[in-house]
Amino acid sequence: MRLEAKLPLYGHEVSDTINAWEAGLDRFCKMEKPDFIGRTALQEVKAAGVKRTLVGLEMIERGIARDGYKVLDDGGQLIGYVTSGSFAPFLRKNIALAYVPPEHAALGSAVNVEIRGQGAKAQVVPTPFYKRPKNQ
């Protein structure tokens, strides 16, 4: 259910090599606040531009994208990697989170996930994958 809600897990979606902008956690970085530890590093990364972004994937073909699996473009070139993936019980689908370059992050973009040496089709979908309905 963590995956369905797109809650990050340290060592997978966030780490000391993944910054807040890449992980989509910018809503927690209040850059307008006075000086804080890491502010300069975050400003430098933002000014340089994000080289990868965290996206949601829904498997179109059979297979479960697991942590560390390669994400390939249509030509078979390596473009990213899966951080977390599993069967989603609420959605009854195989879903995953992956880091890909911004040019491959548009909703509906087709990618392949290398599962046991073969590419399985997937597409970029909106996240979080599941939102609990609000009680009215």
C-alpha positions as YAML, in Angstrom:
chain: A
units: angstrom
residues:
- id: 1
  name: MET
  ca: [0.00, 0.00, 0.00]
- id: 2
  name: ARG
  ca: [3.04, 2.27, 0.43]
- id: 3
  name: LEU
  ca: [3.66, 1.96, -3.27]
- id: 4
  name: GLU
  ca: [0.04, 2.66, -4.22]
- id: 5
  name: ALA
  ca: [0.17, 5.90, -2.20]
- id: 6
  name: LYS
  ca: [3.62, 6.80, -3.65]
- id: 7
  name: LEU
  ca: [5.17, 7.09, -0.21]
- id: 8
  name: PRO
  ca: [8.96, 7.19, -0.61]
- id: 9
  name: LEU
  ca: [11.19, 4.58, 1.02]
- id: 10
  name: TYR
  ca: [14.73, 5.56, 1.97]
- id: 11
  name: GLY
  ca: [17.23, 3.66, -0.12]
- id: 12
  name: HIS
  ca: [14.73, 3.30, -2.95]
- id: 13
  name: GLU
  ca: [12.97, 6.56, -3.88]
- id: 14
  name: VAL
  ca: [15.17, 8.79, -1.68]
- id: 15
  name: SER
  ca: [18.80, 8.49, -0.62]
- id: 16
  name: ASP
  ca: [21.94, 10.55, -0.24]
- id: 17
  name: THR
  ca: [22.35, 10.49, -4.04]
- id: 18
  name: ILE
  ca: [18.74, 11.41, -4.89]
- id: 19
  name: ASN
  ca: [17.71, 15.01, -4.24]
- id: 20
  name: ALA
  ca: [14.29, 16.34, -3.29]
- id: 21
  name: TRP
  ca: [13.65, 17.81, -6.75]
- id: 22
  name: GLU
  ca: [14.19, 14.46, -8.48]
- id: 23
  name: ALA
  ca: [12.02, 12.61, -5.95]
- id: 24
  name: GLY
  ca: [9.15, 15.06, -6.38]
- id: 25
  name: LEU
  ca: [9.41, 16.14, -2.74]
- id: 26
  name: ASP
  ca: [9.80, 19.84, -3.52]
- id: 27
  name: ARG
  ca: [6.62, 20.64, -1.58]
- id: 28
  name: PHE
  ca: [8.65, 19.95, 1.56]
- id: 29
  name: CYS
  ca: [11.52, 22.28, 0.60]
- id: 30
  name: LYS
  ca: [10.58, 25.79, 1.67]
- id: 31
  name: MET
  ca: [13.27, 27.70, -0.18]
- id: 32
  name: GLU
  ca: [11.79, 31.06, 0.89]
- id: 33
  name: LYS
  ca: [12.67, 30.33, 4.53]
- id: 34
  name: PRO
  ca: [15.88, 31.67, 6.07]
- id: 35
  name: ASP
  ca: [19.14, 29.77, 5.66]
- id: 36
  name: PHE
  ca: [19.05, 26.04, 6.49]
- id: 37
  name: ILE
  ca: [21.44, 23.11, 6.14]
- id: 38
  name: GLY
  ca: [21.49, 21.91, 2.54]
- id: 39
  name: ARG
  ca: [19.95, 25.07, 1.06]
- id: 40
  name: THR
  ca: [22.98, 25.85, -1.12]
- id: 41
  name: ALA
  ca: [23.16, 22.29, -2.47]
- id: 42
  name: LEU
  ca: [19.43, 22.32, -3.30]
- id: 43
  name: GLN
  ca: [19.75, 25.69, -5.05]
- id: 44
  name: GLU
  ca: [22.68, 24.43, -7.13]
- id: 45
  name: VAL
  ca: [20.79, 21.30, -8.20]
- id: 46
  name: LYS
  ca: [17.69, 23.30, -9.09]
- id: 47
  name: ALA
  ca: [19.73, 25.81, -11.11]
- id: 48
  name: ALA
  ca: [21.51, 23.00, -13.01]
- id: 49
  name: GLY
  ca: [18.19, 21.34, -13.84]
- id: 50
  name: VAL
  ca: [16.81, 17.94, -12.93]
- id: 51
  name: LYS
  ca: [18.38, 15.09, -14.90]
- id: 52
  name: ARG
  ca: [15.91, 12.42, -13.77]
- id: 53
  name: THR
  ca: [12.48, 12.35, -12.24]
- id: 54
  name: LEU
  ca: [10.39, 9.84, -10.31]
- id: 55
  name: VAL
  ca: [7.43, 8.51, -12.30]
- id: 56
  name: GLY
  ca: [4.72, 5.92, -11.83]
- id: 57
  name: LEU
  ca: [4.63, 2.97, -14.20]
- id: 58
  name: GLU
  ca: [1.77, 0.62, -14.95]
- id: 59
  name: MET
  ca: [2.74, -2.64, -16.60]
- id: 60
  name: ILE
  ca: [0.91, -3.26, -19.85]
- id: 61
  name: GLU
  ca: [2.44, -6.66, -20.50]
- id: 62
  name: ARG
  ca: [2.71, -9.45, -18.00]
- id: 63
  name: GLY
  ca: [5.45, -9.10, -15.38]
- id: 64
  name: ILE
  ca: [6.28, -7.28, -12.19]
- id: 65
  name: ALA
  ca: [8.89, -4.52, -12.31]
- id: 66
  name: ARG
  ca: [11.12, -4.97, -9.25]
- id: 67
  name: ASP
  ca: [13.71, -2.78, -7.53]
- id: 68
  name: GLY
  ca: [16.78, -2.32, -9.72]
- id: 69
  name: TYR
  ca: [15.24, -3.49, -12.99]
- id: 70
  name: LYS
  ca: [16.28, -1.45, -16.03]
- id: 71
  name: VAL
  ca: [13.89, 0.92, -17.80]
- id: 72
  name: LEU
  ca: [14.44, 1.09, -21.57]
- id: 73
  name: ASP
  ca: [13.13, 3.36, -24.29]
- id: 74
  name: ASP
  ca: [11.46, 2.04, -27.47]
- id: 75
  name: GLY
  ca: [14.87, 1.56, -29.09]
- id: 76
  name: GLY
  ca: [16.12, -0.61, -26.23]
- id: 77
  name: GLN
  ca: [18.43, 2.06, -24.77]
- id: 78
  name: LEU
  ca: [18.81, 2.23, -20.99]
- id: 79
  name: ILE
  ca: [17.09, 5.37, -19.69]
- id: 80
  name: GLY
  ca: [16.45, 4.64, -16.01]
- id: 81
  name: TYR
  ca: [15.74, 2.12, -13.30]
- id: 82
  name: VAL
  ca: [12.89, 0.88, -11.14]
- id: 83
  name: THR
  ca: [12.99, 1.85, -7.45]
- id: 84
  name: SER
  ca: [9.96, -0.13, -6.22]
- id: 85
  name: GLY
  ca: [7.44, -2.38, -7.89]
- id: 86
  name: SER
  ca: [4.74, -4.85, -6.97]
- id: 87
  name: PHE
  ca: [1.24, -6.08, -7.60]
- id: 88
  name: ALA
  ca: [-1.25, -3.48, -6.31]
- id: 89
  name: PRO
  ca: [-4.09, -5.29, -4.51]
- id: 90
  name: PHE
  ca: [-6.49, -2.33, -4.56]
- id: 91
  name: LEU
  ca: [-5.93, -1.70, -8.27]
- id: 92
  name: ARG
  ca: [-5.36, -5.32, -9.32]
- id: 93
  name: LYS
  ca: [-2.47, -4.23, -11.54]
- id: 94
  name: ASN
  ca: [1.32, -4.42, -11.55]
- id: 95
  name: ILE
  ca: [2.75, -0.98, -10.77]
- id: 96
  name: ALA
  ca: [6.17, 0.51, -10.13]
- id: 97
  name: LEU
  ca: [8.06, 3.71, -9.39]
- id: 98
  name: ALA
  ca: [11.08, 4.48, -11.56]
- id: 99
  name: TYR
  ca: [13.59, 7.21, -12.27]
- id: 100
  name: VAL
  ca: [13.70, 8.32, -15.91]
- id: 101
  name: PRO
  ca: [14.91, 11.45, -17.74]
- id: 102
  name: PRO
  ca: [12.31, 14.28, -17.85]
- id: 103
  name: GLU
  ca: [11.81, 13.78, -21.61]
- id: 104
  name: HIS
  ca: [10.42, 10.28, -20.90]
- id: 105
  name: ALA
  ca: [8.28, 11.36, -17.92]
- id: 106
  name: ALA
  ca: [5.17, 12.60, -19.77]
- id: 107
  name: LEU
  ca: [1.96, 10.80, -18.85]
- id: 108
  name: GLY
  ca: [1.23, 8.05, -21.32]
- id: 109
  name: SER
  ca: [4.87, 7.68, -22.43]
- id: 110
  name: ALA
  ca: [5.65, 4.12, -23.44]
- id: 111
  name: VAL
  ca: [8.71, 2.44, -21.92]
- id: 112
  name: ASN
  ca: [9.96, -1.09, -21.45]
- id: 113
  name: VAL
  ca: [11.06, -2.70, -18.22]
- id: 114
  name: GLU
  ca: [13.71, -5.39, -18.58]
- id: 115
  name: ILE
  ca: [12.41, -8.45, -16.73]
- id: 116
  name: ARG
  ca: [14.63, -11.54, -16.91]
- id: 117
  name: GLY
  ca: [16.42, -10.22, -19.99]
- id: 118
  name: GLN
  ca: [13.27, -9.33, -21.94]
- id: 119
  name: GLY
  ca: [11.48, -6.02, -22.33]
- id: 120
  name: ALA
  ca: [7.94, -5.83, -20.94]
- id: 121
  name: LYS
  ca: [5.82, -2.87, -22.02]
- id: 122
  name: ALA
  ca: [4.80, -0.28, -19.44]
- id: 123
  name: GLN
  ca: [3.45, 3.24, -19.53]
- id: 124
  name: VAL
  ca: [3.91, 6.33, -17.38]
- id: 125
  name: VAL
  ca: [0.79, 6.99, -15.29]
- id: 126
  name: PRO
  ca: [-0.25, 9.62, -12.73]
- id: 127
  name: THR
  ca: [0.74, 9.16, -9.10]
- id: 128
  name: PRO
  ca: [-0.26, 8.44, -6.44]
- id: 129
  name: PHE
  ca: [-1.72, 5.33, -7.99]
- id: 130
  name: TYR
  ca: [-4.54, 5.17, -5.45]
- id: 131
  name: LYS
  ca: [-6.27, 7.86, -3.40]
- id: 132
  name: ARG
  ca: [-8.75, 6.93, -0.74]
- id: 133
  name: PRO
  ca: [-12.20, 8.39, -1.51]
- id: 134
  name: LYS
  ca: [-13.12, 11.30, 0.75]
- id: 135
  name: ASN
  ca: [-16.08, 10.86, 3.07]
- id: 136
  name: GLN
  ca: [-18.72, 13.45, 2.33]
...
